Amino acid sequence: MGKMKRKTALIFGITGQDGSYLAELLLKKNYIIHGVKRRSSSANTERIDHIFDSFNFSNKNFFIHYGDISDGTSTLNIINKIKPNEIYNLAAQSHVRVSFDIPEYTADITALGALRILEAIKILKLKKTKYYQASSSEMYGLVKNRKSLNEKTPFHPRSVYGISKVFAYHATVHYREAYGIFASNGILFNHESPRRGPTFVTKKIVQGLVRIKKGLQKKLSLGNLYAVRDWGHAKDYAVSMWKILQHKKPDDWVIATNKDQTVKKFVDLVARKLDIKIIWKGKGIKEKGIDKKTGKVIVDVDSKHFRPTEVDFLRGDFSKARRNLKWKPAISTNDLINDMIEEELSVY
Ligand code: NAP
Ligand code: G4F
């Protein structure tokens, strides 16, 4: 029997939270990996330094290329050079709040970036290349009732980030229908990990409370404490991305845990694990979390973290993925929080 040819994957967004977990997973699956990294004046390979030798810029099964999805020709060149079996587009200006400050830039990267990759696959006539689009629950935006959202729920985005993801979602469906490209959307609900960027709320809470516990920070300022999110673990969600591209046909998939929590509840859960008891007082912008032991305010609300329009509620119904991809989350919220706290404690 002849040897099976090894698969090649190209990951845009390799230096991000999800890119690093996906790269780990695909290396274990014996893939040859190519990743695209942006030029940066400071180090940006922290999340992959354990699997990629950034000093010598070489690895046997793992290659990094400089690139940027705002640059159509270099994006096309990289795809042409590698002609990968699978392309994962995880690259984005991924911060919702920041998209209110830099909307045009966000649309260029998060919306048009996806189009540039799809166009390259089309122009190069790569019939065998499969495309994964990192779509987002943020596309649902304003939801009518607090029911779990699925693949049929209409979109009503509430930020230019959300609008850009809706564009990229439809571009993915369109290139599938118009040109027969194997192009799939993973509609992923929020997913976190020790590698989450520090300005996303879960990481900010864990980092803040650990630092408060260690006497390194006095308080944690947050925005809307009552937003509801469905938080999973990024490591589980990387598995779903791979499964989506192994399915017999291209399709669109909700990936979630179908459990939800408010931001405030997340604060309480993290605090409890650090043996801090928070007493909440006041309302709205005046709401404060007081450390029962010391009587000091350790959490307050700062309007600068509010968004002009908020997504109040997200909880996903992943029954289609469970049924057809045999995917379900393996890591509970409790273990996610333990994982994040453990890593944070090891920093100090
Ligand atoms: P992340 O940590 O912010 O990573 C984003 C990645 O995109 C980074 O590698 C970043 O590079 C890269 N990137 C940004 N602009 C780029 C450009 N112009 N050209 C090439 N690369 C660029 O995000 P994540 O949490 O891993 O999420 C991965 C993807 O899933 C994103 O598209 C995000 O919008 C989407 N998503 C995330 C979630 C979630 O809850 N995490 C949920 C649904 C969808 P640098 O490292 O240089 O910044
Ligand atoms: O952690 P967040 O910034 O994540 P958000 O806006 O839900 O977006 C994340 O999930 C999306 C999937 O639905 C991804 F597509 C996107 O790329 C990103 O990964 O905020 C979560 C909630 C929001 O309602 C926000 O208003 O927490 C609320 N929040 C309250 N205080 C805060 C803060 N968010 C941040 N970032 N910082 C705060 O101080």
CSV table of C-alpha atoms and ligand atoms in Angstrom, one decimal:
chain,number,residue,atom,x,y,z
A,1,MET,CA,0.0,0.0,0.0
A,2,GLY,CA,1.4,3.4,-1.0
A,3,LYS,CA,2.0,6.1,1.6
A,4,MET,CA,-0.9,8.6,2.2
A,5,LYS,CA,0.1,12.0,0.9
A,6,ARG,CA,0.3,14.5,3.8
A,7,LYS,CA,-2.2,17.3,3.8
A,8,THR,CA,-1.1,20.9,3.6
A,9,ALA,CA,-3.0,23.7,5.5
A,10,LEU,CA,-2.6,27.4,5.2
A,11,ILE,CA,-3.6,29.5,8.2
A,12,PHE,CA,-4.3,33.2,8.0
A,13,GLY,CA,-4.2,34.5,11.6
A,14,ILE,CA,-1.7,31.9,12.8
A,15,THR,CA,-0.4,34.3,15.6
A,16,GLY,CA,-3.9,34.7,17.1
A,17,GLN,CA,-5.6,32.7,19.8
A,18,ASP,CA,-7.4,30.3,17.5
A,19,GLY,CA,-4.5,30.1,15.0
A,20,SER,CA,-2.2,28.7,17.7
A,21,TYR,CA,-4.7,26.0,18.8
A,22,LEU,CA,-5.5,25.0,15.3
A,23,ALA,CA,-1.8,24.8,14.4
A,24,GLU,CA,-1.2,22.5,17.4
A,25,LEU,CA,-4.1,20.3,16.4
A,26,LEU,CA,-3.0,20.0,12.7
A,27,LEU,CA,0.6,19.2,13.6
A,28,LYS,CA,-0.7,16.3,15.7
A,29,LYS,CA,-2.7,15.2,12.7
A,30,ASN,CA,0.5,15.1,10.6
A,31,TYR,CA,-0.3,18.1,8.4
A,32,ILE,CA,2.3,20.4,6.9
A,33,ILE,CA,1.4,23.8,8.1
A,34,HIS,CA,1.9,27.2,6.5
A,35,GLY,CA,1.0,30.3,8.5
A,36,VAL,CA,0.8,34.0,7.5
A,37,LYS,CA,2.2,36.5,9.9
A,38,ARG,CA,2.1,40.3,9.8
A,39,ARG,CA,5.2,42.3,10.0
A,40,SER,CA,5.4,43.9,13.4
A,41,SER,CA,7.9,46.0,15.2
A,42,SER,CA,7.5,44.0,18.3
A,43,ALA,CA,7.3,40.2,18.8
A,44,ASN,CA,3.9,38.7,17.8
A,45,THR,CA,4.6,35.0,17.7
A,46,GLU,CA,4.2,34.5,21.5
A,47,ARG,CA,1.3,32.1,21.0
A,48,ILE,CA,3.2,29.8,18.6
A,49,ASP,CA,6.8,30.0,20.0
A,50,HIS,CA,6.4,26.6,21.6
A,51,ILE,CA,5.8,25.0,18.2
A,52,PHE,CA,7.6,27.3,15.8
A,53,ASP,CA,11.3,28.3,16.0
A,54,SER,CA,10.8,32.1,15.4
A,55,PHE,CA,14.5,32.8,16.0
A,56,ASN,CA,15.7,30.7,13.0
A,57,PHE,CA,12.4,31.1,11.2
A,58,SER,CA,12.3,27.5,10.2
A,59,ASN,CA,10.7,24.2,11.2
A,60,LYS,CA,10.3,21.0,9.4
A,61,ASN,CA,6.6,20.8,9.1
A,62,PHE,CA,5.7,24.3,9.9
A,63,PHE,CA,6.4,27.4,7.7
A,64,ILE,CA,5.7,31.0,8.3
A,65,HIS,CA,5.3,33.6,5.5
A,66,TYR,CA,5.1,37.3,5.9
A,67,GLY,CA,1.7,38.6,4.6
A,68,ASP,CA,-1.3,40.7,5.2
A,69,ILE,CA,-4.9,40.1,3.9
A,70,SER,CA,-5.1,43.8,3.1
A,71,ASP,CA,-2.6,43.0,0.3
A,72,GLY,CA,-4.4,41.1,-2.5
A,73,THR,CA,-1.4,40.3,-4.7
A,74,SER,CA,0.8,38.9,-1.9
A,75,THR,CA,-2.2,36.9,-0.6
A,76,LEU,CA,-2.7,35.5,-4.0
A,77,ASN,CA,1.0,34.8,-4.4
A,78,ILE,CA,1.2,32.8,-1.1
A,79,ILE,CA,-1.8,30.7,-2.0
A,80,ASN,CA,-0.4,30.1,-5.5
A,81,LYS,CA,3.0,29.0,-4.1
A,82,ILE,CA,1.5,26.6,-1.6
A,83,LYS,CA,-1.7,25.4,-3.3
A,84,PRO,CA,-2.9,24.1,0.1
A,85,ASN,CA,-5.5,21.4,0.6
A,86,GLU,CA,-7.1,23.6,3.3
A,87,ILE,CA,-7.2,27.3,3.9
A,88,TYR,CA,-8.3,28.6,7.3
A,89,ASN,CA,-9.1,32.3,7.3
A,90,LEU,CA,-8.9,33.3,11.0
A,91,ALA,CA,-7.3,36.7,10.3
A,92,ALA,CA,-9.4,39.7,11.3
A,93,GLN,CA,-9.5,43.0,13.3
A,94,SER,CA,-11.4,40.9,15.8
A,95,HIS,CA,-12.3,43.4,18.6
A,96,VAL,CA,-15.9,44.6,18.5
A,97,ARG,CA,-15.4,47.7,20.6
A,98,VAL,CA,-12.3,48.8,18.5
A,99,SER,CA,-14.4,48.5,15.3
A,100,PHE,CA,-16.4,51.6,16.4
A,101,ASP,CA,-13.1,53.5,16.4
A,102,ILE,CA,-11.6,52.1,13.2
A,103,PRO,CA,-14.6,51.0,11.1
A,104,GLU,CA,-13.0,51.4,7.6
A,105,TYR,CA,-9.9,49.5,8.6
A,106,THR,CA,-12.1,46.8,10.2
A,107,ALA,CA,-14.1,46.4,7.0
A,108,ASP,CA,-11.0,46.2,4.9
A,109,ILE,CA,-9.5,43.4,6.9
A,110,THR,CA,-12.5,41.5,8.3
A,111,ALA,CA,-14.8,41.8,5.2
A,112,LEU,CA,-12.6,42.4,2.2
A,113,GLY,CA,-9.8,40.2,3.5
A,114,ALA,CA,-12.0,37.2,3.2
A,115,LEU,CA,-13.1,38.2,-0.3
A,116,ARG,CA,-9.4,38.5,-1.4
A,117,ILE,CA,-8.7,35.0,-0.3
A,118,LEU,CA,-11.8,33.6,-2.0
A,119,GLU,CA,-11.0,35.5,-5.2
A,120,ALA,CA,-7.5,34.0,-5.2
A,121,ILE,CA,-8.9,30.5,-4.9
A,122,LYS,CA,-11.2,31.3,-7.8
A,123,ILE,CA,-8.6,33.0,-10.0
A,124,LEU,CA,-6.1,30.2,-9.4
A,125,LYS,CA,-8.7,27.5,-10.2
A,126,LEU,CA,-7.8,25.6,-7.1
A,127,LYS,CA,-10.6,23.0,-7.3
A,128,LYS,CA,-9.3,20.9,-4.5
A,129,THR,CA,-8.6,23.7,-2.0
A,130,LYS,CA,-11.2,23.9,0.9
A,131,TYR,CA,-11.9,27.2,2.6
A,132,TYR,CA,-12.9,27.8,6.2
A,133,GLN,CA,-14.3,31.2,7.1
A,134,ALA,CA,-14.2,32.3,10.8
A,135,SER,CA,-17.7,33.6,11.0
A,136,SER,CA,-19.1,34.9,14.3
A,137,SER,CA,-22.1,34.9,16.6
A,138,GLU,CA,-21.7,38.7,16.6
A,139,MET,CA,-23.5,38.5,13.2
A,140,TYR,CA,-26.8,37.8,15.1
A,141,GLY,CA,-26.5,41.1,16.9
A,142,LEU,CA,-29.9,42.3,18.0
A,143,VAL,CA,-31.9,39.2,18.9
A,144,LYS,CA,-35.7,39.2,19.2
A,145,ASN,CA,-36.1,36.7,22.1
A,146,ARG,CA,-33.7,35.0,24.4
A,147,LYS,CA,-33.7,31.6,22.6
A,148,SER,CA,-30.7,29.7,21.5
A,149,LEU,CA,-29.6,30.8,18.0
A,150,ASN,CA,-29.1,28.4,15.1
A,151,GLU,CA,-28.0,28.4,11.4
A,152,LYS,CA,-31.5,29.7,10.4
A,153,THR,CA,-31.7,32.7,12.8
A,154,PRO,CA,-31.5,36.0,10.8
A,155,PHE,CA,-28.6,38.4,11.3
A,156,HIS,CA,-28.9,41.9,12.6
A,157,PRO,CA,-25.3,43.1,13.2
A,158,ARG,CA,-24.7,45.8,15.8
A,159,SER,CA,-21.1,46.9,14.9
A,160,VAL,CA,-18.9,47.3,11.8
A,161,TYR,CA,-17.2,44.2,13.0
A,162,GLY,CA,-20.5,42.3,12.9
A,163,ILE,CA,-21.4,43.8,9.5
A,164,SER,CA,-18.0,42.8,8.1
A,165,LYS,CA,-18.4,39.3,9.3
A,166,VAL,CA,-21.9,39.2,7.6
A,167,PHE,CA,-20.2,40.3,4.4
A,168,ALA,CA,-17.6,37.6,4.7
A,169,TYR,CA,-20.2,35.0,5.6
A,170,HIS,CA,-22.2,35.7,2.4
A,171,ALA,CA,-19.1,35.9,0.3
A,172,THR,CA,-18.2,32.4,1.5
A,173,VAL,CA,-21.7,31.1,0.6
A,174,HIS,CA,-21.6,33.0,-2.7
A,175,TYR,CA,-18.2,31.5,-3.9
A,176,ARG,CA,-19.6,28.1,-3.0
A,177,GLU,CA,-22.7,28.6,-5.0
A,178,ALA,CA,-21.3,30.6,-7.9
A,179,TYR,CA,-17.9,28.8,-8.4
A,180,GLY,CA,-18.3,25.4,-6.7
A,181,ILE,CA,-15.6,26.1,-4.2
A,182,PHE,CA,-15.6,24.0,-1.0
A,183,ALA,CA,-16.2,27.0,1.2
A,184,SER,CA,-17.7,26.7,4.7
A,185,ASN,CA,-18.6,29.0,7.6
A,186,GLY,CA,-18.1,28.1,11.2
A,187,ILE,CA,-20.4,30.4,13.1
A,188,LEU,CA,-18.5,30.4,16.4
A,189,PHE,CA,-19.8,31.8,19.6
A,190,ASN,CA,-17.3,33.4,22.0
A,191,HIS,CA,-14.4,31.2,22.9
A,192,GLU,CA,-11.7,31.9,25.4
A,193,SER,CA,-8.5,30.4,26.7
A,194,PRO,CA,-5.3,31.4,28.6
A,195,ARG,CA,-4.2,32.7,25.2
A,196,ARG,CA,-7.1,35.1,24.8
A,197,GLY,CA,-6.1,38.7,24.0
A,198,PRO,CA,-6.0,40.8,27.2
A,199,THR,CA,-8.7,43.3,26.2
A,200,PHE,CA,-11.5,40.7,25.8
A,201,VAL,CA,-13.6,40.6,28.8
A,202,THR,CA,-12.9,37.1,30.2
A,203,LYS,CA,-9.1,37.6,30.1
A,204,LYS,CA,-9.4,41.1,31.4
A,205,ILE,CA,-11.5,39.8,34.4
A,206,VAL,CA,-9.1,36.9,35.1
A,207,GLN,CA,-6.0,39.0,34.8
A,208,GLY,CA,-7.5,41.8,36.8
A,209,LEU,CA,-8.7,39.7,39.7
A,210,VAL,CA,-5.5,37.7,39.9
A,211,ARG,CA,-3.5,41.0,40.0
A,212,ILE,CA,-5.8,42.4,42.7
A,213,LYS,CA,-5.4,39.2,44.7
A,214,LYS,CA,-1.6,39.6,44.4
A,215,GLY,CA,-1.7,43.2,45.4
A,216,LEU,CA,-0.5,44.4,42.0
A,217,GLN,CA,-3.7,46.2,41.0
A,218,LYS,CA,-6.4,48.1,43.0
A,219,LYS,CA,-9.5,47.7,40.9
A,220,LEU,CA,-11.0,46.3,37.7
A,221,SER,CA,-13.0,48.7,35.5
A,222,LEU,CA,-15.6,47.1,33.2
A,223,GLY,CA,-18.4,48.1,30.9
A,224,ASN,CA,-21.8,46.4,30.6
A,225,LEU,CA,-22.0,43.8,33.4
A,226,TYR,CA,-25.3,42.4,32.1
A,227,ALA,CA,-24.4,41.3,28.6
A,228,VAL,CA,-25.0,37.5,28.2
A,229,ARG,CA,-22.5,35.3,26.4
A,230,ASP,CA,-22.0,31.7,25.5
A,231,TRP,CA,-18.4,31.1,26.4
A,232,GLY,CA,-16.5,28.0,25.3
A,233,HIS,CA,-12.9,26.9,25.2
A,234,ALA,CA,-10.8,27.8,22.1
A,235,LYS,CA,-9.1,24.4,22.1
A,236,ASP,CA,-12.5,22.7,21.6
A,237,TYR,CA,-13.4,25.1,18.9
A,238,ALA,CA,-10.3,24.5,16.9
A,239,VAL,CA,-11.4,20.8,16.6
A,240,SER,CA,-14.7,22.0,15.1
A,241,MET,CA,-12.9,24.1,12.4
A,242,TRP,CA,-11.0,21.0,11.2
A,243,LYS,CA,-14.2,18.8,11.3
A,244,ILE,CA,-16.1,21.4,9.3
A,245,LEU,CA,-13.6,21.0,6.4
A,246,GLN,CA,-13.6,17.2,6.7
A,247,HIS,CA,-17.4,17.0,6.2
A,248,LYS,CA,-18.5,15.5,2.9
A,249,LYS,CA,-19.9,18.8,1.7
A,250,PRO,CA,-19.4,22.5,2.4
A,251,ASP,CA,-22.0,24.0,4.8
A,252,ASP,CA,-22.5,26.5,7.6
A,253,TRP,CA,-22.3,25.5,11.2
A,254,VAL,CA,-23.1,26.9,14.6
A,255,ILE,CA,-20.4,26.1,17.2
A,256,ALA,CA,-21.3,26.9,20.8
A,257,THR,CA,-21.9,25.4,24.3
A,258,ASN,CA,-25.7,26.3,24.5
A,259,LYS,CA,-25.0,27.6,28.1
A,260,ASP,CA,-24.9,31.2,29.0
A,261,GLN,CA,-23.6,33.6,31.7
A,262,THR,CA,-23.6,37.3,32.3
A,263,VAL,CA,-20.4,39.2,32.5
A,264,LYS,CA,-21.2,39.8,36.2
A,265,LYS,CA,-21.6,36.1,36.9
A,266,PHE,CA,-18.2,35.5,35.2
A,267,VAL,CA,-16.7,38.0,37.6
A,268,ASP,CA,-18.3,36.2,40.6
A,269,LEU,CA,-17.1,32.7,39.3
A,270,VAL,CA,-13.5,33.9,38.9
A,271,ALA,CA,-13.5,35.7,42.3
A,272,ARG,CA,-14.9,32.7,44.1
A,273,LYS,CA,-12.1,30.5,42.8
A,274,LEU,CA,-9.6,33.1,44.0
A,275,ASP,CA,-11.3,33.1,47.4
A,276,ILE,CA,-12.6,36.6,47.0
A,277,LYS,CA,-16.2,37.3,48.0
A,278,ILE,CA,-17.7,40.3,46.1
A,279,ILE,CA,-20.7,42.2,47.5
A,280,TRP,CA,-22.4,44.2,44.7
A,281,LYS,CA,-23.8,47.7,45.5
A,282,GLY,CA,-25.4,50.4,43.4
A,283,LYS,CA,-27.0,50.4,40.0
A,284,GLY,CA,-26.0,51.3,36.4
A,285,ILE,CA,-22.8,53.4,36.1
A,286,LYS,CA,-22.6,53.5,39.9
A,287,GLU,CA,-22.6,49.8,40.4
A,288,LYS,CA,-19.6,48.6,42.4
A,289,GLY,CA,-18.1,45.3,43.5
A,290,ILE,CA,-16.8,45.4,47.1
A,291,ASP,CA,-14.3,42.9,48.6
A,292,LYS,CA,-16.1,41.5,51.6
A,293,LYS,CA,-12.9,41.0,53.5
A,294,THR,CA,-11.3,44.4,53.0
A,295,GLY,CA,-14.4,46.6,52.3
A,296,LYS,CA,-12.6,48.0,49.3
A,297,VAL,CA,-14.1,48.6,45.9
A,298,ILE,CA,-12.4,46.2,43.5
A,299,VAL,CA,-14.8,46.4,40.5
A,300,ASP,CA,-16.4,49.5,39.1
A,301,VAL,CA,-18.2,50.5,35.9
A,302,ASP,CA,-16.6,52.9,33.4
A,303,SER,CA,-18.7,54.2,30.5
A,304,LYS,CA,-15.7,54.2,28.2
A,305,HIS,CA,-16.1,50.4,27.9
A,306,PHE,CA,-19.7,50.7,26.7
A,307,ARG,CA,-20.5,50.3,23.1
A,308,PRO,CA,-22.8,52.7,21.2
A,309,THR,CA,-24.9,49.6,20.3
A,310,GLU,CA,-24.6,46.4,22.4
A,311,VAL,CA,-25.2,42.7,21.6
A,312,ASP,CA,-27.2,41.9,24.8
A,313,PHE,CA,-27.6,38.1,24.4
A,314,LEU,CA,-25.8,35.3,22.7
A,315,ARG,CA,-26.4,31.6,23.2
A,316,GLY,CA,-25.9,29.0,20.5
A,317,ASP,CA,-27.8,25.9,19.5
A,318,PHE,CA,-25.1,23.6,18.0
A,319,SER,CA,-27.3,20.5,17.4
A,320,LYS,CA,-26.6,20.5,13.7
A,321,ALA,CA,-22.8,20.2,14.4
A,322,ARG,CA,-23.5,17.6,17.1
A,323,ARG,CA,-25.6,15.5,14.8
A,324,ASN,CA,-23.6,15.8,11.5
A,325,LEU,CA,-20.0,16.6,12.6
A,326,LYS,CA,-20.1,14.6,15.9
A,327,TRP,CA,-18.7,17.7,17.5
A,328,LYS,CA,-19.5,18.8,21.1
A,329,PRO,CA,-17.6,20.9,23.6
A,330,ALA,CA,-15.4,18.8,25.9
A,331,ILE,CA,-14.3,21.6,28.3
A,332,SER,CA,-16.8,23.1,30.8
A,333,THR,CA,-17.0,26.7,31.8
A,334,ASN,CA,-15.6,25.7,35.2
A,335,ASP,CA,-12.6,24.1,33.6
A,336,LEU,CA,-12.1,27.0,31.2
A,337,ILE,CA,-12.0,29.4,34.2
A,338,ASN,CA,-9.6,27.0,36.0
A,339,ASP,CA,-7.3,26.9,33.0
A,340,MET,CA,-7.3,30.7,32.6
A,341,ILE,CA,-6.6,31.3,36.3
A,342,GLU,CA,-3.9,28.7,36.5
A,343,GLU,CA,-2.0,30.2,33.6
A,344,GLU,CA,-2.5,33.8,35.0
A,345,LEU,CA,-1.2,32.8,38.4
A,346,SER,CA,1.9,31.3,36.8
A,347,VAL,CA,2.8,34.7,35.3
A,348,TYR,CA,3.5,36.4,38.6
B,1,NAP,P1,-7.2,37.1,17.5
B,1,NAP,O1,-6.6,36.5,18.6
B,1,NAP,O2,-7.5,38.6,17.4
B,1,NAP,O3,-6.4,36.8,16.1
B,1,NAP,C1,-6.6,37.4,14.9
B,1,NAP,C2,-5.4,37.0,14.0
B,1,NAP,O4,-5.6,37.8,12.8
B,1,NAP,C3,-4.0,37.4,14.5
B,1,NAP,O5,-3.1,36.4,14.1
B,1,NAP,C4,-3.7,38.7,13.8
B,1,NAP,O6,-2.4,39.0,13.7
B,1,NAP,C5,-4.3,38.4,12.4
B,1,NAP,N1,-4.5,39.5,11.6
B,1,NAP,C6,-5.1,40.7,11.9
B,1,NAP,N2,-5.1,41.5,10.9
B,1,NAP,C7,-4.5,40.9,9.9
B,1,NAP,C8,-4.2,41.2,8.5
B,1,NAP,N3,-4.5,42.4,8.0
B,1,NAP,N4,-3.6,40.3,7.8
B,1,NAP,C9,-3.2,39.1,8.3
B,1,NAP,N5,-3.5,38.7,9.5
B,1,NAP,C10,-4.1,39.6,10.3
B,1,NAP,O7,-8.6,36.4,17.2
B,1,NAP,P2,-9.2,34.9,17.6
B,1,NAP,O8,-9.9,35.1,18.9
B,1,NAP,O9,-8.1,34.0,17.4
B,1,NAP,O10,-10.2,34.7,16.5
B,1,NAP,C11,-9.9,34.1,15.2
B,1,NAP,C12,-11.0,34.5,14.2
B,1,NAP,O11,-12.2,34.0,14.6
B,1,NAP,C13,-11.1,36.0,13.9
B,1,NAP,O12,-11.5,36.2,12.6
B,1,NAP,C14,-12.3,36.4,14.8
B,1,NAP,O13,-12.9,37.5,14.3
B,1,NAP,C15,-13.1,35.1,14.7
B,1,NAP,N6,-14.0,34.8,15.8
B,1,NAP,C16,-13.5,34.8,17.1
B,1,NAP,C17,-14.3,34.4,18.1
B,1,NAP,C18,-13.8,34.3,19.5
B,1,NAP,O14,-14.7,34.3,20.5
B,1,NAP,N7,-12.5,34.2,19.8
B,1,NAP,C19,-15.7,34.1,17.9
B,1,NAP,C20,-16.2,34.1,16.6
B,1,NAP,C21,-15.3,34.4,15.5
B,1,NAP,P3,-1.6,39.7,14.9
B,1,NAP,O15,-1.2,38.6,15.9
B,1,NAP,O16,-0.4,40.3,14.2
B,1,NAP,O17,-2.5,40.8,15.5
B,2,G4F,O1,-15.1,39.9,25.4
B,2,G4F,P1,-15.8,40.9,24.5
B,2,G4F,O2,-15.0,42.0,24.0
B,2,G4F,O3,-16.3,40.0,23.3
B,2,G4F,P2,-17.4,40.2,22.2
B,2,G4F,O4,-17.7,41.6,22.0
B,2,G4F,O5,-18.6,39.3,22.5
B,2,G4F,O6,-16.7,39.7,20.8
B,2,G4F,C1,-15.9,38.5,20.8
B,2,G4F,O7,-16.8,37.4,20.5
B,2,G4F,C2,-17.3,37.5,19.2
B,2,G4F,C3,-18.3,36.3,19.0
B,2,G4F,O8,-19.6,36.6,19.3
B,2,G4F,C4,-16.2,37.4,18.2
B,2,G4F,F1,-16.6,37.4,16.9
B,2,G4F,C5,-15.3,38.6,18.4
B,2,G4F,O9,-14.2,38.5,17.6
B,2,G4F,C6,-14.8,38.6,19.9
B,2,G4F,O10,-13.9,37.5,20.0
B,2,G4F,O11,-17.1,41.4,25.2
B,2,G4F,C7,-18.1,40.5,25.7
B,2,G4F,C8,-19.2,41.3,26.4
B,2,G4F,C9,-19.7,42.4,25.6
B,2,G4F,O12,-21.1,42.5,25.7
B,2,G4F,C10,-19.1,43.7,26.3
B,2,G4F,O13,-19.9,44.8,26.2
B,2,G4F,O14,-18.6,41.8,27.6
B,2,G4F,C11,-19.0,43.2,27.7
B,2,G4F,N1,-18.0,43.9,28.5
B,2,G4F,C12,-18.2,44.5,29.7
B,2,G4F,N2,-17.1,45.1,30.1
B,2,G4F,C13,-16.7,44.2,28.1
B,2,G4F,C14,-16.2,44.9,29.2
B,2,G4F,N3,-16.0,43.8,27.0
B,2,G4F,C15,-14.7,44.2,27.0
B,2,G4F,N4,-13.9,43.9,25.9
B,2,G4F,N5,-14.1,45.0,28.0
B,2,G4F,C16,-14.8,45.4,29.1
B,2,G4F,O15,-14.3,46.0,30.0
